[in-house]
Coordinates of C-alpha atoms in Angstrom, one line a residue:
Chain A
M23 CA 0.0 -0.1 0.4
Y24 CA 1.5 3.6 -0.9
Q25 CA 1.8 5.6 2.1
F26 CA 0.8 9.8 1.8
S27 CA 4.0 11.0 2.8
G28 CA 4.2 13.3 5.4
K29 CA 5.6 16.1 3.2
L30 CA 3.8 15.9 0.2
K31 CA 0.6 16.7 2.5
I32 CA 2.2 19.6 4.4
L33 CA 3.0 21.1 1.0
S34 CA -0.7 20.6 0.0
I35 CA -2.0 22.3 3.1
V36 CA 0.8 24.6 2.5
L37 CA -0.6 25.4 -1.5
I38 CA -4.0 25.2 -0.1
I39 CA -3.3 27.8 2.7
I40 CA -1.2 30.3 0.4
G41 CA -4.1 29.8 -2.1
A42 CA -6.7 31.0 0.2
L43 CA -4.7 34.3 1.6
G44 CA -3.9 35.0 -1.8
I45 CA -8.1 34.8 -3.2
G46 CA -8.8 36.4 0.1
F47 CA -6.4 39.3 -0.7
S48 CA -7.7 39.7 -4.3
F49 CA -11.1 39.9 -3.2
F50 CA -10.6 42.7 -0.4
S51 CA -8.2 44.2 -3.3
A52 CA -11.2 45.0 -5.9
P53 CA -13.1 48.1 -5.8
K54 CA -15.8 48.4 -3.9
T55 CA -17.4 51.5 -5.7
V56 CA -17.0 53.1 -9.6
Q57 CA -15.0 56.0 -7.8
E58 CA -12.6 53.4 -6.5
S59 CA -11.9 52.0 -10.2
K60 CA -11.3 55.3 -11.4
E61 CA -8.8 56.0 -9.1
M62 CA -7.3 52.6 -9.8
I63 CA -7.0 53.0 -13.6
A64 CA -5.5 56.9 -13.3
A65 CA -2.8 55.0 -11.1
K66 CA -1.7 53.0 -13.8
A67 CA -2.3 55.4 -16.5
S68 CA 0.0 57.7 -14.2
H69 CA 2.6 55.0 -14.0
G70 CA 2.9 55.0 -18.0
D71 CA 0.7 52.4 -18.9
A72 CA -0.6 52.6 -22.0
H73 CA -3.4 50.6 -21.9
G74 CA -5.3 52.5 -19.3
S75 CA -4.1 56.3 -20.9
E76 CA -6.2 54.9 -24.0
H77 CA -8.9 54.5 -21.9
A78 CA -8.7 58.3 -20.2
T79 CA -8.3 59.8 -23.7
A80 CA -10.6 58.2 -25.8
N81 CA -14.0 58.4 -23.4
N82 CA -14.3 62.0 -23.5
H83 CA -16.7 62.4 -25.9
D84 CA -20.0 62.8 -23.3
A85 CA -20.8 62.4 -19.5
H86 CA -23.7 59.6 -20.3
H87 CA -21.2 57.5 -22.3
D88 CA -18.3 58.3 -19.6
A89 CA -20.4 57.3 -16.5
A90 CA -21.6 54.0 -18.3
H91 CA -18.2 53.4 -19.4
D92 CA -16.7 53.5 -16.0
E93 CA -19.7 51.2 -14.7
H94 CA -18.5 48.7 -17.3
V95 CA -14.4 49.2 -16.2
F96 CA -15.7 48.4 -12.2
H97 CA -18.1 45.5 -13.2
Q98 CA -15.1 44.2 -15.1
M99 CA -12.4 45.1 -12.7
Q100 CA -15.0 43.6 -9.7
N101 CA -15.4 40.3 -11.5
K102 CA -11.3 39.7 -11.5
P103 CA -11.2 37.7 -8.8
W104 CA -14.5 35.9 -9.6
S105 CA -13.0 35.1 -12.9
A106 CA -9.4 34.1 -11.6
L107 CA -11.1 32.0 -9.1
Y108 CA -13.4 30.7 -12.1
V109 CA -11.0 29.3 -14.6
S110 CA -8.7 27.6 -12.3
L111 CA -12.2 26.0 -10.5
I112 CA -13.6 25.0 -14.7
F113 CA -9.8 23.8 -15.1
F114 CA -9.2 21.1 -12.2
L115 CA -12.8 20.0 -12.1
G116 CA -12.9 19.6 -16.0
I117 CA -9.2 17.7 -15.6
S118 CA -11.1 15.6 -12.7
L119 CA -14.3 14.7 -14.6
L120 CA -12.3 14.0 -17.7
V121 CA -10.4 11.8 -15.9
L122 CA -13.2 10.0 -14.8
A123 CA -15.2 10.0 -18.6
F124 CA -11.6 8.6 -19.9
Y125 CA -11.4 5.6 -17.3
A126 CA -15.3 4.9 -17.7
A127 CA -14.2 4.8 -21.6
Q128 CA -11.3 2.3 -20.6
R129 CA -13.8 -0.1 -18.6
V130 CA -16.1 0.3 -21.6
A131 CA -13.3 -0.4 -23.9
Q132 CA -12.4 -3.2 -21.8
S133 CA -8.7 -1.7 -22.7
G134 CA -5.8 -4.3 -22.2
W135 CA -3.2 -1.6 -21.5
S136 CA -4.8 0.8 -19.1
V137 CA -5.8 -1.8 -15.9
V138 CA -2.5 -0.6 -13.8
L139 CA -3.8 2.9 -13.8
F140 CA -7.2 2.4 -13.0
R141 CA -6.3 3.2 -9.3
V142 CA -4.3 6.3 -10.1
M143 CA -7.1 7.6 -12.0
E144 CA -9.8 6.6 -9.6
A145 CA -7.5 8.3 -6.9
I146 CA -7.3 11.8 -9.5
T147 CA -11.2 11.4 -9.8
A148 CA -11.7 12.0 -6.1
N149 CA -10.6 15.6 -6.7
L150 CA -14.0 15.9 -8.4
V151 CA -15.7 16.1 -5.2
P152 CA -14.2 19.2 -3.5
T153 CA -13.8 20.8 -6.9
S154 CA -17.8 20.1 -6.9
I155 CA -18.6 21.7 -3.9
I156 CA -16.8 24.8 -4.4
M157 CA -18.8 25.1 -8.2
L158 CA -22.2 24.5 -6.6
L159 CA -21.5 27.7 -4.3
V160 CA -20.1 29.7 -7.3
I161 CA -23.3 28.9 -9.0
L162 CA -24.7 29.7 -6.0
S163 CA -23.6 32.7 -5.4
A164 CA -24.0 33.7 -8.9
S165 CA -27.4 33.0 -9.4
V166 CA -29.3 33.0 -6.6
L167 CA -27.0 35.5 -3.9
H168 CA -26.1 37.6 -6.9
W169 CA -22.6 38.1 -5.9
N170 CA -20.8 38.8 -8.7
H171 CA -21.4 39.6 -11.9
L172 CA -19.4 37.0 -14.1
F173 CA -22.6 36.2 -16.1
S174 CA -23.9 39.8 -17.5
W175 CA -27.9 38.1 -18.4
M176 CA -28.3 37.8 -14.5
A177 CA -28.2 41.0 -14.0
E178 CA -31.4 42.5 -13.2
G179 CA -33.9 43.7 -15.8
T180 CA -31.8 41.4 -19.1
F181 CA -35.5 40.1 -19.3
D182 CA -37.7 43.0 -19.2
P183 CA -39.3 44.8 -21.9
T184 CA -39.4 48.3 -19.7
S185 CA -36.3 48.2 -18.3
E186 CA -33.1 49.9 -19.4
K187 CA -31.0 47.1 -19.5
Y188 CA -32.9 45.2 -21.4
D189 CA -31.9 42.7 -24.0
A190 CA -33.6 41.3 -26.4
I191 CA -31.5 38.7 -27.7
V192 CA -31.1 37.4 -24.8
D193 CA -34.5 37.5 -23.5
G194 CA -35.2 35.2 -27.2
K195 CA -33.1 32.6 -25.2
S196 CA -34.7 32.7 -22.0
W197 CA -36.2 29.4 -21.9
W198 CA -32.5 27.9 -21.6
M199 CA -30.7 31.0 -20.2
N200 CA -32.5 31.1 -17.1
T201 CA -31.2 31.8 -13.0
T202 CA -33.8 28.9 -12.1
G203 CA -32.9 26.5 -15.2
W204 CA -29.3 27.3 -14.9
T205 CA -29.2 26.7 -11.3
I206 CA -30.8 23.5 -11.5
R207 CA -29.2 22.1 -14.4
G208 CA -25.6 23.0 -13.0
I209 CA -26.5 21.2 -9.4
I210 CA -27.9 18.3 -12.0
Y211 CA -24.7 17.1 -13.9
L212 CA -23.1 17.6 -10.1
V213 CA -24.8 15.0 -9.1
L214 CA -24.6 12.7 -12.0
W215 CA -21.1 12.8 -12.5
N216 CA -20.6 12.5 -8.3
V217 CA -22.9 9.1 -8.0
Y218 CA -21.4 7.5 -10.9
R219 CA -17.6 8.3 -9.2
F220 CA -19.0 7.3 -5.8
F221 CA -20.7 4.3 -7.1
I222 CA -17.7 3.0 -9.3
R223 CA -14.8 4.0 -6.7
K224 CA -16.9 1.7 -4.3
N225 CA -17.2 -0.9 -6.4
S226 CA -13.9 -0.7 -8.2
I227 CA -12.6 -2.2 -4.7
A228 CA -15.3 -4.4 -4.1
E229 CA -14.1 -5.9 -7.4
D230 CA -10.6 -6.7 -5.9
T231 CA -12.4 -9.2 -3.7
A232 CA -15.4 -10.2 -4.9
N233 CA -14.7 -13.8 -6.7
D234 CA -18.1 -13.7 -8.2
G235 CA -17.8 -14.8 -11.6
N236 CA -17.2 -11.4 -12.9
K237 CA -20.7 -10.3 -11.5
T238 CA -19.4 -7.1 -10.0
Y239 CA -16.8 -6.2 -13.6
K240 CA -20.0 -6.4 -15.5
K241 CA -22.0 -4.3 -13.1
N242 CA -19.1 -1.7 -13.6
Y243 CA -19.1 -2.3 -17.5
H244 CA -22.9 -1.7 -17.7
A245 CA -22.6 1.2 -15.4
S246 CA -19.7 3.1 -17.2
V247 CA -21.5 2.6 -20.6
I248 CA -24.4 4.7 -19.1
F249 CA -22.2 7.3 -17.1
L250 CA -20.6 7.8 -20.8
V251 CA -23.9 8.7 -22.3
I252 CA -24.9 10.8 -19.0
F253 CA -21.6 12.5 -19.3
M254 CA -21.6 13.1 -23.0
L255 CA -24.8 14.9 -22.9
T256 CA -24.0 16.7 -19.7
E257 CA -20.4 18.1 -20.6
S258 CA -22.0 19.6 -23.2
M259 CA -24.6 21.5 -21.5
M260 CA -22.1 22.4 -19.3
S261 CA -19.8 24.2 -21.4
W262 CA -23.0 25.8 -22.7
D263 CA -24.2 26.5 -19.4
W264 CA -21.0 27.4 -17.5
I265 CA -18.2 28.7 -20.3
M266 CA -20.7 29.7 -23.2
G267 CA -23.1 31.2 -21.4
L268 CA -20.5 33.9 -20.3
D269 CA -21.2 35.2 -23.5
P270 CA -24.6 35.1 -24.3
H271 CA -24.4 36.8 -27.7
W272 CA -22.2 34.6 -29.2
F273 CA -22.6 30.7 -29.8
S274 CA -21.0 27.8 -31.9
T275 CA -22.2 24.3 -32.4
L276 CA -18.7 22.7 -31.8
F277 CA -17.7 23.9 -28.3
G278 CA -18.8 21.6 -26.3
W279 CA -16.3 19.2 -28.3
Y280 CA -13.7 21.6 -28.2
V281 CA -14.1 22.4 -24.2
L282 CA -13.8 18.3 -24.0
A283 CA -11.0 18.4 -25.9
S284 CA -9.0 20.6 -24.4
L285 CA -10.2 19.4 -20.7
L286 CA -9.6 15.4 -22.0
V287 CA -5.4 16.3 -23.2
S288 CA -5.2 18.2 -19.7
A289 CA -6.2 14.9 -17.9
L290 CA -4.2 12.5 -19.8
T291 CA -1.2 14.8 -19.0
V292 CA -2.4 14.7 -15.3
I293 CA -2.8 11.2 -15.4
A294 CA 0.7 10.7 -17.0
F295 CA 1.9 13.1 -13.7
V296 CA 1.0 11.1 -11.2
T297 CA 1.5 7.7 -12.7
I298 CA 5.1 9.1 -13.5
Y299 CA 5.8 10.6 -9.7
L300 CA 3.7 7.3 -7.9
R301 CA 6.3 5.1 -10.4
S302 CA 9.5 7.0 -9.3
K303 CA 7.9 6.5 -5.4
G304 CA 7.7 2.7 -6.3
A305 CA 4.0 2.5 -6.0
L306 CA 3.4 1.3 -9.1
P307 CA 5.5 -1.7 -9.5
S308 CA 3.2 -2.9 -12.6
V309 CA 3.6 0.3 -14.4
N310 CA 6.1 -0.1 -17.3
D311 CA 7.8 2.4 -19.9
S312 CA 5.4 1.2 -22.1
H313 CA 2.3 1.9 -20.3
I314 CA 4.0 5.6 -20.1
H315 CA 4.7 5.5 -23.9
D316 CA 0.8 5.1 -24.1
L317 CA -0.1 8.2 -22.2
A318 CA 2.1 10.1 -24.0
K319 CA 0.7 8.8 -27.4
F320 CA -2.3 10.1 -25.7
M321 CA -1.2 13.3 -24.8
F322 CA 0.3 13.5 -28.5
G323 CA -3.5 12.7 -30.1
F324 CA -5.7 14.7 -28.4
S325 CA -3.0 17.6 -28.2
V326 CA -4.0 17.2 -32.5
F327 CA -7.4 16.6 -31.9
W328 CA -7.6 20.2 -30.0
T329 CA -6.3 21.8 -32.4
Y330 CA -7.7 20.8 -34.6
L331 CA -11.1 21.5 -33.0
W332 CA -9.6 25.3 -32.1
F333 CA -9.0 25.7 -35.8
S334 CA -12.3 23.9 -36.8
Q335 CA -14.0 26.9 -35.0
F336 CA -11.8 29.3 -35.6
M337 CA -11.3 28.7 -39.2
L338 CA -15.0 28.5 -39.7
I339 CA -15.7 32.3 -38.0
W340 CA -12.9 33.9 -39.3
Y341 CA -13.7 32.6 -43.0
A342 CA -17.7 33.6 -43.4
D343 CA -16.9 36.5 -40.7
I344 CA -20.3 37.5 -39.7
P345 CA -20.2 40.3 -37.4
E346 CA -22.6 38.3 -34.9
E347 CA -20.1 35.7 -34.4
T348 CA -16.6 37.1 -35.2
T349 CA -17.2 39.5 -32.6
Y350 CA -15.6 36.8 -30.4
F351 CA -12.7 36.1 -31.8
V352 CA -11.8 40.1 -32.7
A353 CA -12.1 40.8 -28.7
R354 CA -9.4 37.9 -28.3
F355 CA -7.1 38.3 -30.9
N356 CA -7.1 42.4 -30.4
E357 CA -7.0 42.6 -26.5
Y358 CA -5.4 38.7 -25.8
K359 CA -2.9 38.6 -28.6
L360 CA -0.3 37.0 -27.0
P361 CA -2.0 34.4 -24.8
F362 CA -4.5 33.6 -27.8
L363 CA -1.3 33.3 -29.9
S364 CA 1.2 31.6 -27.7
M365 CA -1.1 28.6 -26.9
V366 CA -1.8 27.1 -30.0
V367 CA 1.9 27.2 -30.0
M368 CA 2.4 25.6 -26.6
N369 CA -0.9 23.0 -26.8
F370 CA 0.5 22.0 -30.4
V371 CA 3.5 22.8 -32.0
F372 CA 5.4 22.0 -29.0
P373 CA 3.7 18.8 -27.9
I374 CA 4.1 17.7 -31.9
L375 CA 7.3 17.9 -32.0
L376 CA 8.5 16.8 -29.0
L377 CA 6.4 13.8 -28.7
I378 CA 5.9 12.6 -32.3
N379 CA 9.3 11.0 -31.5
S380 CA 8.6 6.9 -30.3
D381 CA 11.7 6.8 -28.0
F382 CA 11.1 9.9 -26.5
K383 CA 7.3 9.2 -24.9
S384 CA 8.4 6.6 -22.9
I385 CA 11.2 8.8 -21.3
P386 CA 9.6 10.4 -18.3
W387 CA 11.3 13.5 -18.1
F388 CA 10.5 14.1 -21.3
V389 CA 7.0 13.4 -20.9
V390 CA 6.8 15.9 -17.9
M391 CA 8.3 18.6 -20.1
G392 CA 5.9 18.1 -22.7
G393 CA 3.3 17.8 -19.9
I394 CA 3.6 21.0 -18.4
V395 CA 3.4 23.1 -21.4
I396 CA 0.6 21.0 -22.4
L397 CA -1.1 21.9 -19.3
A398 CA -0.3 25.4 -18.8
G399 CA -1.3 25.8 -22.5
H400 CA -4.6 24.3 -22.1
Y401 CA -4.8 26.4 -18.5
V402 CA -4.3 29.9 -21.2
D403 CA -7.1 28.2 -23.3
F404 CA -9.4 28.4 -20.2
Y405 CA -8.2 31.5 -19.3
I406 CA -9.2 32.9 -22.9
M407 CA -12.1 31.3 -23.2
I408 CA -13.8 33.2 -19.9
M409 CA -11.7 36.4 -19.0
P410 CA -12.8 38.3 -22.5
A411 CA -16.4 37.7 -21.3
T412 CA -15.7 38.9 -17.4
V413 CA -13.1 41.4 -17.3
G414 CA -12.8 42.2 -21.2
D415 CA -9.3 44.6 -21.6
Q416 CA -8.8 44.6 -17.6
W417 CA -7.3 41.0 -17.5
S418 CA -3.5 40.4 -15.8
F419 CA -2.0 37.2 -14.5
G420 CA -1.2 38.1 -11.2
I421 CA -1.7 37.4 -7.1
P422 CA -5.4 36.3 -7.7
E423 CA -5.3 34.1 -10.6
L424 CA -1.7 32.4 -9.4
S425 CA -3.3 32.0 -6.4
S426 CA -6.2 30.1 -7.3
L427 CA -4.1 28.2 -9.3
L428 CA -2.0 27.4 -6.0
F429 CA -5.2 26.8 -3.9
F430 CA -7.0 24.6 -6.4
L431 CA -3.1 22.4 -7.0
G432 CA -2.8 22.1 -3.0
I433 CA -6.9 20.3 -3.0
F434 CA -5.8 18.2 -5.8
I435 CA -2.3 16.8 -4.2
Y436 CA -4.0 16.7 -0.8
T437 CA -7.9 14.5 -2.4
V438 CA -5.7 12.5 -4.8
F439 CA -3.3 11.6 -3.3
S440 CA -5.2 10.2 0.4
A441 CA -7.0 8.9 -1.9
F442 CA -4.4 6.9 -3.8
A443 CA -3.3 5.7 -0.1
K444 CA -6.7 4.1 0.4
A445 CA -6.5 1.4 -2.0
N446 CA -4.8 -1.0 -2.8
P447 CA -2.9 0.0 -5.5
I448 CA -3.1 -3.0 -8.0
P449 CA -6.9 -3.7 -9.0
T450 CA -6.2 -7.6 -8.4
G451 CA -9.8 -8.4 -9.0
N452 CA -10.2 -7.1 -13.2
P453 CA -10.1 -10.0 -15.4
F454 CA -7.7 -8.0 -17.6
L455 CA -5.0 -7.1 -14.7
Q456 CA -2.5 -9.5 -16.4
E457 CA -2.9 -8.2 -19.6
S458 CA -1.7 -4.9 -18.7
E459 CA 0.9 -5.9 -16.4
H460 CA 2.5 -7.9 -19.4
F461 CA 1.8 -4.7 -21.6
H462 CA 4.6 -4.1 -24.6
Y463 CA 5.0 -1.7 -26.8
F464 CA 7.1 -3.3 -29.4
N465 CA 10.1 -0.6 -29.9
I466 CA 10.8 0.2 -25.7
E467 CA 13.0 -3.3 -26.0
H468 CA 16.0 -1.9 -26.4
R469 CA 15.9 0.1 -23.6
G470 CA 16.1 -2.3 -21.0
E471 CA 13.2 -3.9 -21.0
S472 CA 13.0 -7.4 -22.1
S473 CA 9.9 -8.1 -24.1
D474 CA 10.8 -12.1 -23.4
N475 CA 7.7 -12.9 -21.9
H476 CA 6.0 -12.0 -24.8
H477 CA 5.2 -14.7 -26.8
H478 CA 5.2 -18.1 -24.2
Chain B
M20 CA 32.2 -15.4 -51.2
S21 CA 33.6 -18.5 -52.7
S22 CA 30.8 -20.8 -51.6
S23 CA 27.4 -20.2 -53.5
K24 CA 26.2 -23.0 -50.9
V25 CA 22.9 -22.1 -48.8
I26 CA 20.7 -24.3 -46.2
H27 CA 17.0 -24.1 -46.3
A28 CA 15.5 -24.9 -43.9
F29 CA 11.7 -25.3 -43.1
Y30 CA 10.1 -24.7 -39.9
N31 CA 5.9 -24.8 -39.7
D32 CA 5.1 -22.9 -36.4
D33 CA 6.6 -19.1 -35.8
E34 CA 6.8 -20.0 -32.5
V35 CA 9.3 -22.8 -32.8
L36 CA 11.0 -20.8 -35.6
L37 CA 11.6 -17.7 -33.6
D38 CA 13.3 -20.6 -30.8
A39 CA 15.2 -21.5 -33.8
V40 CA 16.9 -18.1 -35.0
K41 CA 17.6 -17.2 -31.5
T42 CA 19.5 -20.8 -31.4
V43 CA 21.5 -20.4 -34.5
K44 CA 22.5 -16.7 -33.4
A45 CA 23.6 -18.2 -30.6
A46 CA 26.3 -20.9 -32.4
H47 CA 27.1 -17.3 -34.4
H48 CA 25.8 -18.4 -37.8
H49 CA 24.8 -15.7 -40.3
I50 CA 21.2 -15.8 -41.2
E51 CA 21.7 -14.8 -44.5
E52 CA 17.4 -14.6 -44.9
V53 CA 14.1 -15.9 -43.4
F54 CA 11.1 -16.5 -45.4
C55 CA 7.3 -15.3 -43.4
P56 CA 4.1 -16.4 -44.6
F57 CA 3.2 -13.6 -41.9
P58 CA 4.4 -10.7 -40.0
V59 CA 6.3 -12.9 -36.9
H60 CA 6.4 -10.2 -34.2
G61 CA 10.0 -9.7 -32.8
L62 CA 12.1 -11.7 -35.8
D63 CA 13.2 -8.7 -36.2
K64 CA 14.4 -8.2 -33.1
A65 CA 16.0 -12.1 -33.0
M66 CA 17.2 -11.8 -35.8
G67 CA 19.3 -8.2 -34.7
L68 CA 18.1 -6.0 -37.3
A69 CA 18.7 -2.3 -37.0
P70 CA 15.1 -0.9 -36.8
T71 CA 13.9 1.2 -39.8
R72 CA 14.6 4.9 -40.5
I73 CA 11.1 5.0 -42.4
A74 CA 9.8 7.4 -40.1
I75 CA 12.3 9.6 -40.0
T76 CA 12.6 9.8 -44.2
A77 CA 8.2 10.7 -43.7
F78 CA 8.6 13.4 -41.4
M79 CA 11.4 15.1 -43.8
Y80 CA 8.8 14.5 -46.6
G81 CA 6.2 15.9 -44.5
I82 CA 8.2 19.2 -43.7
T83 CA 8.9 18.9 -47.6
G84 CA 5.0 19.1 -48.4
L85 CA 4.0 21.9 -45.6
S86 CA 6.8 23.5 -47.4
V87 CA 5.5 23.4 -51.2
A88 CA 2.3 24.1 -49.4
I89 CA 3.5 27.7 -48.3
W90 CA 5.6 28.7 -51.2
M91 CA 2.5 27.6 -53.9
T92 CA 0.1 29.6 -51.3
N93 CA 2.5 32.6 -51.0
Y94 CA 3.5 32.8 -54.7
M95 CA 0.2 32.3 -56.4
M96 CA -2.5 33.9 -53.5
I97 CA -0.2 37.0 -52.4
Q98 CA 2.7 37.4 -55.1
D99 CA 1.3 36.4 -58.1
W100 CA -1.9 38.2 -58.7
P101 CA -3.2 39.4 -55.4
Q102 CA -6.4 39.6 -55.9
D103 CA -9.8 40.6 -53.9
I104 CA -12.0 37.6 -53.5
G105 CA -14.6 38.0 -51.0
G106 CA -12.9 40.6 -48.8
K107 CA -10.2 38.2 -47.9
P108 CA -7.1 40.2 -47.1
S109 CA -4.2 39.3 -49.6
F110 CA -1.9 41.5 -48.8
S111 CA 0.1 39.2 -46.4
W112 CA 0.5 35.8 -46.1
F113 CA -0.2 35.8 -43.0
E114 CA -3.6 37.6 -43.2
N115 CA -4.9 35.0 -45.0
M116 CA -3.2 32.1 -43.5
P117 CA -5.7 30.5 -42.0
A118 CA -7.1 29.6 -45.6
F119 CA -4.2 28.3 -46.3
V120 CA -4.3 26.0 -43.7
P121 CA -6.1 23.2 -45.2
I122 CA -4.3 22.6 -48.7
M123 CA -0.9 23.0 -46.3
F124 CA -2.2 20.3 -44.0
E125 CA -3.1 17.9 -47.3
L126 CA -0.1 18.3 -49.2
T127 CA 2.1 17.7 -45.8
V128 CA 0.3 14.8 -45.4
F129 CA 0.3 13.7 -48.9
F130 CA 3.8 14.2 -49.7
A131 CA 4.5 12.1 -46.3
A132 CA 2.1 9.2 -47.4
H133 CA 3.1 8.8 -50.8
L134 CA 6.9 9.7 -50.5
M135 CA 7.4 7.3 -47.8
V136 CA 5.5 4.6 -49.8
I137 CA 7.4 5.4 -52.8
T138 CA 10.8 5.4 -50.4
F139 CA 9.5 1.9 -49.3
Y140 CA 9.4 0.1 -52.5
M141 CA 13.2 1.4 -53.4
R142 CA 14.5 0.1 -50.4
S143 CA 12.5 -3.1 -50.5
K144 CA 13.5 -3.7 -54.5
I145 CA 9.8 -4.2 -55.2
W146 CA 8.0 -2.8 -58.6
P147 CA 5.6 -4.4 -61.0
F148 CA 6.9 -7.3 -63.2
R149 CA 9.5 -8.0 -60.8
K150 CA 10.7 -11.3 -60.3
A151 CA 9.5 -13.1 -57.1
E152 CA 12.0 -14.7 -55.1
N153 CA 10.3 -17.3 -53.0
P154 CA 12.8 -20.0 -52.9
D155 CA 9.7 -22.3 -52.0
P156 CA 6.2 -21.3 -52.6
R157 CA 5.4 -23.2 -49.2
T158 CA 6.9 -20.1 -47.7
T159 CA 3.5 -17.6 -49.0
D160 CA 1.0 -20.3 -47.1
D161 CA 1.9 -22.2 -43.8
H162 CA 5.7 -23.2 -44.0
F163 CA 8.8 -20.6 -42.5
L164 CA 12.4 -20.6 -44.5
M165 CA 15.4 -19.9 -42.9
E166 CA 18.5 -19.5 -45.1
I167 CA 22.2 -19.9 -44.2
P168 CA 24.9 -19.6 -46.2
V169 CA 27.9 -22.4 -46.1
H170 CA 31.0 -22.1 -46.0
N171 CA 32.4 -25.7 -45.4
N172 CA 30.3 -26.6 -42.4
E173 CA 27.7 -28.1 -44.3
E174 CA 27.2 -31.2 -41.8
E175 CA 27.5 -29.0 -38.7
L176 CA 24.6 -27.0 -39.3
T177 CA 22.6 -29.7 -40.2
A178 CA 23.1 -31.3 -37.2
L179 CA 22.6 -27.9 -35.6
L180 CA 19.2 -27.2 -37.7
A181 CA 17.7 -30.7 -36.9
K182 CA 17.9 -30.1 -33.1
T183 CA 15.8 -26.8 -33.5
G184 CA 13.1 -28.5 -35.1
A185 CA 13.1 -27.9 -38.7
V186 CA 10.6 -29.8 -40.7
E187 CA 13.2 -30.0 -43.8
I188 CA 16.3 -29.5 -44.1
N189 CA 18.0 -29.0 -47.6
V190 CA 21.0 -28.0 -49.1
V191 CA 20.8 -26.3 -52.6
E192 CA 23.3 -24.1 -55.0
K193 CA 22.3 -20.7 -55.0
H194 CA 22.7 -19.0 -58.5

């Protein structure tokens, strides 16, 4: 059995505390009034920040416009700590969810190679519980408590034709985009995912000692089939509700898949990281270089898949250039040029050049190096999905964003490794275990791993 | 080579063949060729063959294809006759780049795939009307054949091969 080391535990708690303090600080330092936000912009401008001065000069047209602009900027700055939290939350929640979905897919595919990694994947899905709880709190604070302006359509008067803030376009979508439905749907997604996770974790451990002619195994198989269907539906709707809903005037049909691809490649990278770490600690004796190689192959493949969907979405909108769709990318290309372009390099060019070589894919430090860039790239991806809609040109990467990342990383380390320590690291009752232990990719032989057990 | 004699040892099971290859290699005899009706997993490793470099050639062909596509789109659409077609920005290649990506992708794959296949044909010496080099027609159906050149050690080799489970051992004159 694996022992969750004291050092790692302390590290995770330190990360959580530092993160929580940083998050608290960012909420505290966000402007409370329009006046305060104006002063902050002015202070930034006086430091020679081209960004702020541009605003100061460009908006001297008339008093009314000025006031409206000030309030707009004020809301953006108020949204900053919320958005910083939200990006990291969606990122970690989504990764845990996609590890769960990948795990379910491995069960349904009855794949032979990945069985020795099942406990790693199960342990990672333990992070779904705390992130779901925090997500629930964020959902409620946005919709019921109105503590933030992340979702512009939740503002009062949006659906009221007599109001100054009436938005006919959003009103036309109110059969889907209404606070009550949105809140209930969000809770349903979270409950469905957690129910499957709870069930499969319990029954996967039960499988170890079941000895019932694979009855438990088959039950887990059927549960995973049902989950995958539910997952595909809820994942699409989740991405409309939680991410596309931030830009209520914009829509894209492949958005759900795009979010899926981004989270899936991150999830595989995280599986590879946790596997490589645990293997280096001797906790996964039956994992060999071939398993790492297969994970890296998935990282490579889904990096390309992400790029395919990202480009398909971008190119179709760029090509037709219909104003109502193009604004989405205009905002991102004008105000987020550096992260927008570097994301493509980090998520596509780098992994494709690094992980295309079969030999490199089985060298752990190479996989880790590629993985760090992939994870950073996909964080930026979610940053660019969320931030332009909530903070606009007021974006930056500082204490709020970093502390949210650390906070969720701490929770991740704590939940994942304590969950891994709670069960047998080898799923002994799985009928494909032996195949997985002997899994061997043909050209890794020359790196010291014999394939002699392969033929007989 | 002074001698043109070879031994043909026949096997009817790939596992037996693999063990035989290992035995012959362990006795330090050179194996000229092994004929199989289907790919035998691990045979190349047992024979000590060098890994193929065809993937590396494919990568370079792919880069060639990509370069051709970039040059072609830039020359045709930007340099030679930069028309306004439906408002697409043809002032520079980068501005209109997304429209060129499909052709860049396809040409990369086209070059990588086709040139790699042609490389394979050339290196394997396969082409139409080439004379088949089967020492025995059974090797295309259900027999495996190991060919070992003989250097005045016919008896020793025959004895060794007999022990490895060969179903038939022939010494033939190669021309």
